[in-house]
Coordinates of C-alpha atoms in Angstrom, one line a residue:
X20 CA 0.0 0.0 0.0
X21 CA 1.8 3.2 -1.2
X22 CA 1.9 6.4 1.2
X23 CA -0.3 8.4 -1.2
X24 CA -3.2 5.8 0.0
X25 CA -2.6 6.5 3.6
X26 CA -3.3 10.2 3.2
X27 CA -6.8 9.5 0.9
X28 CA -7.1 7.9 4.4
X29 CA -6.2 10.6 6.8
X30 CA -9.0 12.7 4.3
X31 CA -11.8 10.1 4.5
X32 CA -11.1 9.8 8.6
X33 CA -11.4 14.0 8.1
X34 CA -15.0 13.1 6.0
X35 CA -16.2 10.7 8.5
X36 CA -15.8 13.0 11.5
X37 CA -18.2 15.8 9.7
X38 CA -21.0 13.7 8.7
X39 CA -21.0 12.3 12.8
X40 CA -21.5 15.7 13.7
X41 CA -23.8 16.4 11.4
X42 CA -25.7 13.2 12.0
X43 CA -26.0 14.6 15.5
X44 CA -26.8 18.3 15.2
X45 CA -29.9 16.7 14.0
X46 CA -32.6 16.7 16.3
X47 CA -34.1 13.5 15.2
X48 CA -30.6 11.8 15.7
X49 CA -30.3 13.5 19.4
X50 CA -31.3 10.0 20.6
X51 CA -28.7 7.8 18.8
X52 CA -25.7 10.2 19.7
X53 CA -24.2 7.4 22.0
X54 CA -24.6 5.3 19.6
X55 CA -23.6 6.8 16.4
X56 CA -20.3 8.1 18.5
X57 CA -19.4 4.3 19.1
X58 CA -20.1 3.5 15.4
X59 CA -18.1 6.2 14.1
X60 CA -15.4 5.8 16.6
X61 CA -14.5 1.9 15.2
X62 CA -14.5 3.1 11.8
X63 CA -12.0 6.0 12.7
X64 CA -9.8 3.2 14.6
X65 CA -9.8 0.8 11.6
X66 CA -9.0 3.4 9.1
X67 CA -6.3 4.5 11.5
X68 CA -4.9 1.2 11.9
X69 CA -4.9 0.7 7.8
X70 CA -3.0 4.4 7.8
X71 CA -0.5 3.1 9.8
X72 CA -0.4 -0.3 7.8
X73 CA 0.2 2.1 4.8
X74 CA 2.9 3.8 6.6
X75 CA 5.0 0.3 7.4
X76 CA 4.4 -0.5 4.5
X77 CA 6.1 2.3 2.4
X78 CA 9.0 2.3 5.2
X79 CA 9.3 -1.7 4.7
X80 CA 9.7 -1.1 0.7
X81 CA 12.4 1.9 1.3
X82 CA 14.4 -0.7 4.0
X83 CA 15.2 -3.4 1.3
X84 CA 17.0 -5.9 2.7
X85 CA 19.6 -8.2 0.5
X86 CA 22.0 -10.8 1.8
X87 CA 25.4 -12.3 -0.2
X88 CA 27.2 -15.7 0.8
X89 CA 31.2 -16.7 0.6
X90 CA 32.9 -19.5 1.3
X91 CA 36.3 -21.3 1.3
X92 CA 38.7 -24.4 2.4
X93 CA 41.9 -23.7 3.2
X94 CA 44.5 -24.4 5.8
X95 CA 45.3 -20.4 6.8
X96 CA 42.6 -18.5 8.2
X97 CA 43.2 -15.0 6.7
X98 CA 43.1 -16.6 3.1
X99 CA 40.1 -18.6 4.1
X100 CA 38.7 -14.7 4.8
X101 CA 39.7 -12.9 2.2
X102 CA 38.8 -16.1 -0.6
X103 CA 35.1 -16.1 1.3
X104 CA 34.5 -12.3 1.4
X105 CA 35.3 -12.0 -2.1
X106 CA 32.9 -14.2 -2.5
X107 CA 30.3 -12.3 -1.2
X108 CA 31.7 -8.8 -2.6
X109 CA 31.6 -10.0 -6.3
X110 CA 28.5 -10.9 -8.4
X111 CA 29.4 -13.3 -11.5
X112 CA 26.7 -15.6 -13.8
X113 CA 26.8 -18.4 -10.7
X114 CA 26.6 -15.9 -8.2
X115 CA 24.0 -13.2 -9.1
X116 CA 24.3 -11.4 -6.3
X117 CA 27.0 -9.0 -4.3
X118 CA 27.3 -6.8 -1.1
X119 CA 30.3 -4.4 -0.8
X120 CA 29.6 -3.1 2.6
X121 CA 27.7 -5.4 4.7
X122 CA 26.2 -4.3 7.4
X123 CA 26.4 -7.6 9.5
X124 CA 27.6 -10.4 8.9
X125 CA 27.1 -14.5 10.0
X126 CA 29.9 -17.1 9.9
X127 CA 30.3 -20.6 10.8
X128 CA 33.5 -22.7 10.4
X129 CA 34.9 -26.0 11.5
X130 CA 36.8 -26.5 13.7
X131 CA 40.4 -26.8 12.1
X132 CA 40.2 -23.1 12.0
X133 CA 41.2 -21.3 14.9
X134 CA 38.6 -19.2 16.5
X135 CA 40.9 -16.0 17.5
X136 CA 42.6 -16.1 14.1
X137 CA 39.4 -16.0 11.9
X138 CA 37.6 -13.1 14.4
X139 CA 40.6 -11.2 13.9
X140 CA 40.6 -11.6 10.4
X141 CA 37.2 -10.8 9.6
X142 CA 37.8 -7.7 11.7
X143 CA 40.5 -6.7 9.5
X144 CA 38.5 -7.3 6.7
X145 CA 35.2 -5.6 8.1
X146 CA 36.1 -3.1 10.6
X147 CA 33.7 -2.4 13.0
X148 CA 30.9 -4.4 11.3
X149 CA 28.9 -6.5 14.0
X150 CA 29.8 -10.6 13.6
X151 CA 27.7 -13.4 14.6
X152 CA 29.8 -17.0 14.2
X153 CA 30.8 -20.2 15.7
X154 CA 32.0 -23.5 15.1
X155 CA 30.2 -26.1 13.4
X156 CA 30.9 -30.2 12.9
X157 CA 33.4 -31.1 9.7
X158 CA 31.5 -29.0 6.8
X159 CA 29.7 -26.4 6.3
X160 CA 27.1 -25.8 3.3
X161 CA 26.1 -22.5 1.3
X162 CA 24.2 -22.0 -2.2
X163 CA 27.0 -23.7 -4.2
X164 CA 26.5 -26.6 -2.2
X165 CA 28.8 -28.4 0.8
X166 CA 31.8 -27.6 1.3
X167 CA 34.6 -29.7 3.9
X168 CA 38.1 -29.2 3.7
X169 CA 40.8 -32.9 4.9
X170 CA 40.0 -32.6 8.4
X171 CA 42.5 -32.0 10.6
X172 CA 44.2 -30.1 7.9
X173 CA 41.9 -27.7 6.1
X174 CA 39.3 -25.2 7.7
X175 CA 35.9 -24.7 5.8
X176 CA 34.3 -21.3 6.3
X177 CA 30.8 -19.7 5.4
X178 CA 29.8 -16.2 5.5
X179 CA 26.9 -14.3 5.1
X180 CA 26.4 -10.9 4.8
X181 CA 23.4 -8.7 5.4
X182 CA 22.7 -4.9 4.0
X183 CA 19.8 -3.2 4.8
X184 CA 19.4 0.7 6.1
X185 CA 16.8 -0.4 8.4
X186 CA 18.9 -3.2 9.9
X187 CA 20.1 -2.4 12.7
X188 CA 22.1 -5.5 15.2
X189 CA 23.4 -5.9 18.8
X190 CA 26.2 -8.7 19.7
X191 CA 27.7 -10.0 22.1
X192 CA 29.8 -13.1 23.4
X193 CA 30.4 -14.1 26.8
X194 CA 33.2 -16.4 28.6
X195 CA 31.5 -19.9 30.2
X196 CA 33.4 -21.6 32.9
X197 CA 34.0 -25.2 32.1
X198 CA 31.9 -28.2 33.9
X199 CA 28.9 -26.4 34.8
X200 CA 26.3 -28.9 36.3
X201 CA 23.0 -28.8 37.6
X202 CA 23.6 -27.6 40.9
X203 CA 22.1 -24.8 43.1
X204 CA 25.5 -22.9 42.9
X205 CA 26.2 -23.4 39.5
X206 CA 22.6 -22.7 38.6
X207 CA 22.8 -19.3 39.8
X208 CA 26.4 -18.8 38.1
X209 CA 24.7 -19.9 34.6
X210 CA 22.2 -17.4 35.2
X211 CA 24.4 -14.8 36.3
X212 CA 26.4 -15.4 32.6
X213 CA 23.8 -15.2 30.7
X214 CA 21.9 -12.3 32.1
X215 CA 24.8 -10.3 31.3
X216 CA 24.9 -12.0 27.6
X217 CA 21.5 -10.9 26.8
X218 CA 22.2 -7.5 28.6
X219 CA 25.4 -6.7 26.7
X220 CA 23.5 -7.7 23.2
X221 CA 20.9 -5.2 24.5
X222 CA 23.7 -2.9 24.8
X223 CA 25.3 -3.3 21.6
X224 CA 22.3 -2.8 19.8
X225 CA 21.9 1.2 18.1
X226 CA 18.4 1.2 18.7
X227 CA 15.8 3.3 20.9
X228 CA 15.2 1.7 24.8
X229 CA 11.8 0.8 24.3
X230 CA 12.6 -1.1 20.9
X231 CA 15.4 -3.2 22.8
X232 CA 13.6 -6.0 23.9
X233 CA 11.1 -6.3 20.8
X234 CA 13.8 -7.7 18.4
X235 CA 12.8 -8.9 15.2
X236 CA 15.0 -12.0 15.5
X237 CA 17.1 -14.0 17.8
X238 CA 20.6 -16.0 16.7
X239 CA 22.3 -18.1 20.2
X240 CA 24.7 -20.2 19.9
X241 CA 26.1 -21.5 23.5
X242 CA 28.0 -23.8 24.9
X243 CA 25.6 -27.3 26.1
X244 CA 25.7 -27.0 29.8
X245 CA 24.3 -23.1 29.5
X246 CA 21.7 -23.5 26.6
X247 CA 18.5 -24.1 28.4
X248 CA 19.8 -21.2 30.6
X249 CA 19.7 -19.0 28.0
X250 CA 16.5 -20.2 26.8
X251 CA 14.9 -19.6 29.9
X252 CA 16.7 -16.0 30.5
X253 CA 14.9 -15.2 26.8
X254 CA 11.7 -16.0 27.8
X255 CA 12.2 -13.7 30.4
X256 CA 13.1 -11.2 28.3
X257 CA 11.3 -11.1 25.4
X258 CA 8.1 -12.0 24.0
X259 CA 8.0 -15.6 23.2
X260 CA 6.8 -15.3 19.5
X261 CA 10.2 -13.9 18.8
X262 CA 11.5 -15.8 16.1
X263 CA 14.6 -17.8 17.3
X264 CA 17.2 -20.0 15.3
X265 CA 20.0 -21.4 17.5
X266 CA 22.8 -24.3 17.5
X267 CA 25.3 -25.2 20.1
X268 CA 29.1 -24.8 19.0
X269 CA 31.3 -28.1 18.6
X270 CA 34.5 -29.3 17.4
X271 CA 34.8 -32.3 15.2
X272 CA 34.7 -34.6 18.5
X273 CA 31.8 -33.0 19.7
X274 CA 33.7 -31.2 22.4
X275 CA 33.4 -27.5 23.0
X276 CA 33.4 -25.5 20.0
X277 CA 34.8 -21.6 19.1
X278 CA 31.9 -18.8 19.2
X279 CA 32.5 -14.9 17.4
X280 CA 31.3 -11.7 18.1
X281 CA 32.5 -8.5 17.1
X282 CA 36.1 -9.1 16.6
X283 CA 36.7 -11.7 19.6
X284 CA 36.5 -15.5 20.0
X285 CA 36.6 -17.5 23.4
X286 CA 35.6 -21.2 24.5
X287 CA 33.5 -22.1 26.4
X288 CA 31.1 -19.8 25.9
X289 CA 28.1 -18.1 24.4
X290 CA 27.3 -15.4 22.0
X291 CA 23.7 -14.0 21.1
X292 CA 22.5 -11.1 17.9
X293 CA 19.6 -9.2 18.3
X294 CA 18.2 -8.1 14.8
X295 CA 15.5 -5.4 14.8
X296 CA 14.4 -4.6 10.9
X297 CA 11.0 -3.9 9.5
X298 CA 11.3 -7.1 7.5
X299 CA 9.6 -10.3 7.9
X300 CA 11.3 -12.8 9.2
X301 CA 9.8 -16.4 9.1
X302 CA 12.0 -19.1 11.1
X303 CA 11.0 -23.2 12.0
X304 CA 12.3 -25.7 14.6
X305 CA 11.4 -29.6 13.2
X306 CA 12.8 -33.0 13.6
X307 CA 10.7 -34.5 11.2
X308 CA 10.5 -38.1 13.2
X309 CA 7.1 -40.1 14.2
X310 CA 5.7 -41.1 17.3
X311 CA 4.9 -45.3 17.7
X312 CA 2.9 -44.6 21.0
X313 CA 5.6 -46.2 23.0
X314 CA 6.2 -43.9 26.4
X315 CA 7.3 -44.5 30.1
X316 CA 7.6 -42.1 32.9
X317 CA 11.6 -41.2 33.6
X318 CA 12.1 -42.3 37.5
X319 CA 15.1 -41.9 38.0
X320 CA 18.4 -39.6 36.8
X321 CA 21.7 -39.7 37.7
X322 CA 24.3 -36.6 37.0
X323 CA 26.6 -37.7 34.1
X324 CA 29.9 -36.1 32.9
X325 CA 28.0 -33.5 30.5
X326 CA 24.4 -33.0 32.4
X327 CA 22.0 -35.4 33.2
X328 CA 22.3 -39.6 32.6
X329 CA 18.7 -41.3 32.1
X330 CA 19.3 -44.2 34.7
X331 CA 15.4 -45.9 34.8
X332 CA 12.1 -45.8 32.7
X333 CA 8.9 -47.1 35.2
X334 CA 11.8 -48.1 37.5
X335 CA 13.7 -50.4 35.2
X336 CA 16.8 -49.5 33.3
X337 CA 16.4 -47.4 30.5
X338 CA 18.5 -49.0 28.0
X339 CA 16.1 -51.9 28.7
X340 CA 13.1 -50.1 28.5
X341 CA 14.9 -48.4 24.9
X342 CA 16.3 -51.4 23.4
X343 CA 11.9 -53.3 23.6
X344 CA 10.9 -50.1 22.0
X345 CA 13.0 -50.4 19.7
X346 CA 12.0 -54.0 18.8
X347 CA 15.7 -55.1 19.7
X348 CA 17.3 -52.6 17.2
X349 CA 20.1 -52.4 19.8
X350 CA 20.7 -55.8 21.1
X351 CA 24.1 -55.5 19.3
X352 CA 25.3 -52.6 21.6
X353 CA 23.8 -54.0 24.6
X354 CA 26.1 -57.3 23.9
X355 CA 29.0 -55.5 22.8
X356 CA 28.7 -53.7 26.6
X357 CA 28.4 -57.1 28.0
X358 CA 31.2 -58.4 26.6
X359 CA 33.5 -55.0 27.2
X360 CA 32.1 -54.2 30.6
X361 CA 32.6 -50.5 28.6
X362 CA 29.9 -47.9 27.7
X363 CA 29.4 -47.3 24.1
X364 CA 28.6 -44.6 22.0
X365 CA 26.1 -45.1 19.4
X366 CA 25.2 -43.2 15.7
X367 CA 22.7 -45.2 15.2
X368 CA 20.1 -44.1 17.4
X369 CA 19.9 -41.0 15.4
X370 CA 17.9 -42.9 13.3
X371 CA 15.5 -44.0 16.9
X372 CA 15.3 -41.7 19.1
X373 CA 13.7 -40.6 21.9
X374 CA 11.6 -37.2 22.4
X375 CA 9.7 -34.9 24.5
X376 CA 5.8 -34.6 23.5
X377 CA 4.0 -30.9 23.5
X378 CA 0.8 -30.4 23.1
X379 CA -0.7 -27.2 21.1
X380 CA -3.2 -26.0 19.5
X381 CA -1.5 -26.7 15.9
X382 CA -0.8 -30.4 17.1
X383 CA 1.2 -32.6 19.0
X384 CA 5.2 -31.6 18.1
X385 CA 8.5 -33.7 19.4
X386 CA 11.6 -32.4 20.6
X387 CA 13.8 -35.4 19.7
X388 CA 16.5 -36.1 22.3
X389 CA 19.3 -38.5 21.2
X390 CA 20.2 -41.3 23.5
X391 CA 24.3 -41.0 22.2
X392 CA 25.8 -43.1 25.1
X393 CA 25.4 -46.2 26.6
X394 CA 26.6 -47.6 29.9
X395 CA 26.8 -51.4 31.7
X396 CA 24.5 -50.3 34.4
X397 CA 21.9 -49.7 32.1
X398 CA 21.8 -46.1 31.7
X399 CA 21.8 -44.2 28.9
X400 CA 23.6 -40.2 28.2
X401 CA 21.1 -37.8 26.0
X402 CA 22.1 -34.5 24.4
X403 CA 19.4 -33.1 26.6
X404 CA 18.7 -32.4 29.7
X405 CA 15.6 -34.5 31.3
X406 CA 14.1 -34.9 35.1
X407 CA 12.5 -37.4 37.3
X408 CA 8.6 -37.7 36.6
X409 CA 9.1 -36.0 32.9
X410 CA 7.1 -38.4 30.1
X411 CA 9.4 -39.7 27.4
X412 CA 9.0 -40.8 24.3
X413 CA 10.2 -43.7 21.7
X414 CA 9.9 -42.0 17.9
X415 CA 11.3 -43.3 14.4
X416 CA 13.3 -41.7 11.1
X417 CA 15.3 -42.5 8.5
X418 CA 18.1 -41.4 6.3
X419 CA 15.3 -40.6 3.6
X420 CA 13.7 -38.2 6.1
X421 CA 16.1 -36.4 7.5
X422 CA 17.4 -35.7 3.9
X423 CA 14.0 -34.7 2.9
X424 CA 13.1 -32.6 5.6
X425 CA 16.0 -30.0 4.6
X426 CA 13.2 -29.0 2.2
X427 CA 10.3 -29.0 4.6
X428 CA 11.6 -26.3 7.0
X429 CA 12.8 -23.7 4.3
X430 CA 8.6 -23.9 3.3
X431 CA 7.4 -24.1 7.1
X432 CA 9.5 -20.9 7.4
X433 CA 8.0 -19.2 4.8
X434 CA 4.4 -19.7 6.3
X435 CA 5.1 -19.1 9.5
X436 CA 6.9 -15.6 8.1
X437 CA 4.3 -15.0 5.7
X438 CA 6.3 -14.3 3.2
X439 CA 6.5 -15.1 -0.4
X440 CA 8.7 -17.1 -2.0
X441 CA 9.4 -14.9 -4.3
X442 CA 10.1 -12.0 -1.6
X443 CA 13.0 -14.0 -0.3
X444 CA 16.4 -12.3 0.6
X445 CA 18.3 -15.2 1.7
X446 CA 18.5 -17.8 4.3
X447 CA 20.6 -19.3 8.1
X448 CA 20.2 -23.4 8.1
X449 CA 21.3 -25.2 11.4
X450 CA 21.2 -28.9 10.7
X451 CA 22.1 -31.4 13.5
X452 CA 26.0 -32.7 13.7
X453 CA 24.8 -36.3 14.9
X454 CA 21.8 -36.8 12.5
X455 CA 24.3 -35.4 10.1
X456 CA 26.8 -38.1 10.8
X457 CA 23.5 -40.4 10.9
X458 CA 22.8 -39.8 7.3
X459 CA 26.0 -39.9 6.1
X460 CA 27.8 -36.7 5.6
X461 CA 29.5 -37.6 2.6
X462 CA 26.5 -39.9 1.3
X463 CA 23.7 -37.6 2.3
X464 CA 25.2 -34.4 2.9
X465 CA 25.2 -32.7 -0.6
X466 CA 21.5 -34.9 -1.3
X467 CA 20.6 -32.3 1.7
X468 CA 22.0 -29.1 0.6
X469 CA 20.3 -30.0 -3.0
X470 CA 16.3 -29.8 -1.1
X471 CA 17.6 -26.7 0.1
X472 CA 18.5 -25.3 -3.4
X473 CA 15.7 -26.7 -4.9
X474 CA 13.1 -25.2 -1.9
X475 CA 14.8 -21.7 -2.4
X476 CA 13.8 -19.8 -4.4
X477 CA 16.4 -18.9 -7.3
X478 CA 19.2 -16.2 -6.7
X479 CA 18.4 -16.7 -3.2
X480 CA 21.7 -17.4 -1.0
X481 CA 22.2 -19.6 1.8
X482 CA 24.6 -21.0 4.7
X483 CA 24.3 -23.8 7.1
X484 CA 26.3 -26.2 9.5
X485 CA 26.2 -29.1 11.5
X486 CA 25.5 -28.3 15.6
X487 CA 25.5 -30.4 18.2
X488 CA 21.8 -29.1 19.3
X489 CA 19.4 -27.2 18.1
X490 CA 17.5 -23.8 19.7
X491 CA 14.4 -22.6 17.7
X492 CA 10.6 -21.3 18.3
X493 CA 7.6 -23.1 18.5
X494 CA 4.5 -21.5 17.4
X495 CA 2.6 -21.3 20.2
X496 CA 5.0 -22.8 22.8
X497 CA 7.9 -20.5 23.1
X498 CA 11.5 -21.1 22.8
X499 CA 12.8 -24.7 22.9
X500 CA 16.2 -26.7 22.5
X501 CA 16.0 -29.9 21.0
X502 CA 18.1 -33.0 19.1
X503 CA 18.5 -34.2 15.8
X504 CA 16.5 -31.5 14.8
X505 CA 17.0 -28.5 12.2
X506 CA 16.1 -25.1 12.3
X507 CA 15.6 -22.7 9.3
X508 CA 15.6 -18.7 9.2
X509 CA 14.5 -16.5 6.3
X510 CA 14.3 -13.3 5.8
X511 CA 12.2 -10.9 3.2
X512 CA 14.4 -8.7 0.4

């Protein structure tokens, strides 16, 4: 709707006015002045609301927003830099589209880059310009497809940048002490870090007080032992229909990954970017696995060395419990631990997980939780945290599925954003590091990235990684964390 359309309204609000006071100067209308006021005063309000409709509008159309990608493998991280910001500065027949001056930028990289060297770089490269980044699991993917360098050896980087007058971005990172549990003391330190986290990205963002806690988006990335922390400090904060996209920084080993902000990079630790724009923004959280209507009530926990072991399901062990669900699927690790007296870690369960059910008015949705480790005295390690008296469920996948569903979330995003396809800028794709390996990266990984190109619309850019969990938004529900699971931003030109 065009600004010439919101001052024909401003007249006709003028037009309606007169003819209520003339309805009422009218003796025979005296009566019907209450009435008549009421009437006239919800037809003001709508066509005041459709002014101001007209007004975003026009200032939506004047704030374009465009995005560019890069990317590169190499073994030196200033080369990996300047090769992937060249990238994105330069337009050519495979790559139709360029920014020279972004105004913020993303990154993700694995993990044979080092996390100092590459902040330090980009720095150099784009002084000043806020950074969100952090380390992802062997490869990373953009529009050209995916993209791992000999690991060990060579670093693979993805960048994305954003420009947009209207954009405007706060960032932060902050330093996480190492083996954090679930204790009162280090509950309170875990908030205390993150508090400050969202505080600083507050902060750092150049816009108006009121506006600071009404971003338009939401990018985490933290370390595991602070992520449902966060979560719940951003409930607090803001409203939960925020969108939110998130993934939890690893190495290659699944260990602690590097995060990026604004010329730094430190681990352990988290970092969070606060996007405020008069775009649309559309953004999904799914696993894509089915419920078989096979649950048990978790009685008992035990702390483990990252969080929270799963030690019995109705009161008997839980790897007992898991393997009948299953219909034996893991009789073969449960021997192999019988025979070892060792715990195992298992990939395969990616395929058979477990979840979380939550109810909603658009359905039931599960937060898949991956049972990774198993131990001789029949307890099992998830990726996510779980208490005594919580429900938990047994749900299925496949390779197929989690390939497919690359697709499913760019479209989910779209609805949810309400935004065309065609009005697409560019998109962020977090895809899970141990459904990843659970696919086959080298098998499946590329067979991914190619839903994603075909789901996007032409000429429209995108970067991903592999995480080793997975933040996004529910509709609904709020922010939730989750396994296995891949979460999808877009964002309107």
């Amino acid at each position: 709707m065009s600004f010439s359309k919101s001052l024909n309204m401003m007249s006709i609000q003028t037009k309606l006015m007169e003819f209520r006071m003339e309805l009422i100067s009218r003796s025979n209308f005296k009566m019907l002045e209450v009435p008549i006021t009421r009437l006239f005063f919800i037809l003001s309000l709508l066509m005041h609301t459709a002014s101001v409709s007209a007004k975003t509008d026009n200032l939506r159309d004047m704030e374009s927003l465009s995005m560019s990608d890069g990317w590169a493998i190499d073994k030196d991280e200033s080369n990996a830099v300047k090769k992937a910001a060249d990238m994105l500065e330069t337009a050519t027949p495979n790559h139709a589209y360029s920014i020279k001056n972004p105004k913020f930028l993303v990154a993700y990289f694995t993990q044979e880059f080092s996390g100092e060297k590459l902040a330090s770089a980009i720095e150099k490269r784009y002084p000043g310009v806020p950074v969100f980044g952090f380390s992802v699991l062997k490869a990373v993917f953009t529009t050209d497809g995916m993209h791992m360098g000999e690991e060990g050896v060579e670093g693979a980087l993805a960048l994305m940048g954003f420009d947009s007058a209207g954009l405007k971005v706060g960032v932060a990172i902050q330093d996480v002490k190492t083996g954090l549990k679930d204790t009162t003391e280090d509950n309170l330190t875990k908030d205390k870090l993150m508090s400050e986290l969202i505080n600083k990205a507050m902060a750092n963002a150049p816009v108006e007080a009121k506006i600071k806690k009404h971003p338009s988006l939401i990018l985490m990335a933290t370390e595991y032992s602070t992520v449902q922390t966060l979560l719940n400090k951003l409930r607090d904060t803001f409203p939960i229909e925020t969108p939110l996209s998130g993934g939890t920084p690893i190495d290659s080993k699944f260990g602690y990954g590097f995060v990026i902000g604004n010329g730094r990079s430190i681990k352990p630790a988290g970092a969070l970017a606060l996007l405020y724009t008069t775009k649309k923004i559309g953004t999904s959280f799914h696993g894509g696995y089915v419920g078989k209507k096979k649950s048990g009530k978790i009685t008992r926990v035990k702390e483990g060395k990252r969080g929270v072991d799963l030690a019995t399901i109705d009161n008997r062990p839980a790897m007992e419990v898991y393997n009948e669900w299953s219909d034996g699927y893991y009789s073969d690790v449960i021997q192999k631990i019988k025979e070892t007296g060792k715990p195992q870690d298992v990939m395969k369960s990616t395929i058979k997980p477990m979840a979380k059910l939550l109810k909603s008015a658009e359905g039931d949705r599960y937060i898949t939780i991956h049972p990774h480790r198993f131990h001789p005295d029949g307890s099992l390690t998830l990726a996510l945290t779980v208490y005594e008296g919580d429900d938990i469920f047994y749900v299925e996948g496949s390779k197929e599925v989690l390939v497919k569903r690359a697709g499913s979330v760019v479209t989910q995003s779209m609805v949810n954003g309400k935004i065309k396809k065609s009005h697409i800028a560019g998109g962020l794709h977090l895809f899970c590091g141990g459904a990843g390996l659970g696919m086959g990266l080298s098998d499946n990984g590329p067979r991914m990235v190619a839903e994603l190109q075909q789901t996007m619309p032409q000429n429209s850019p995108f970067i991903g990684g592999f995480t080793g969990g997975e933040q996004g938004n529910l509709p609904g529900l709020g922010f939730f964390e989750g396994n296995l699971m891949s979460t999808m931003v877009v964002f309107e030109k």
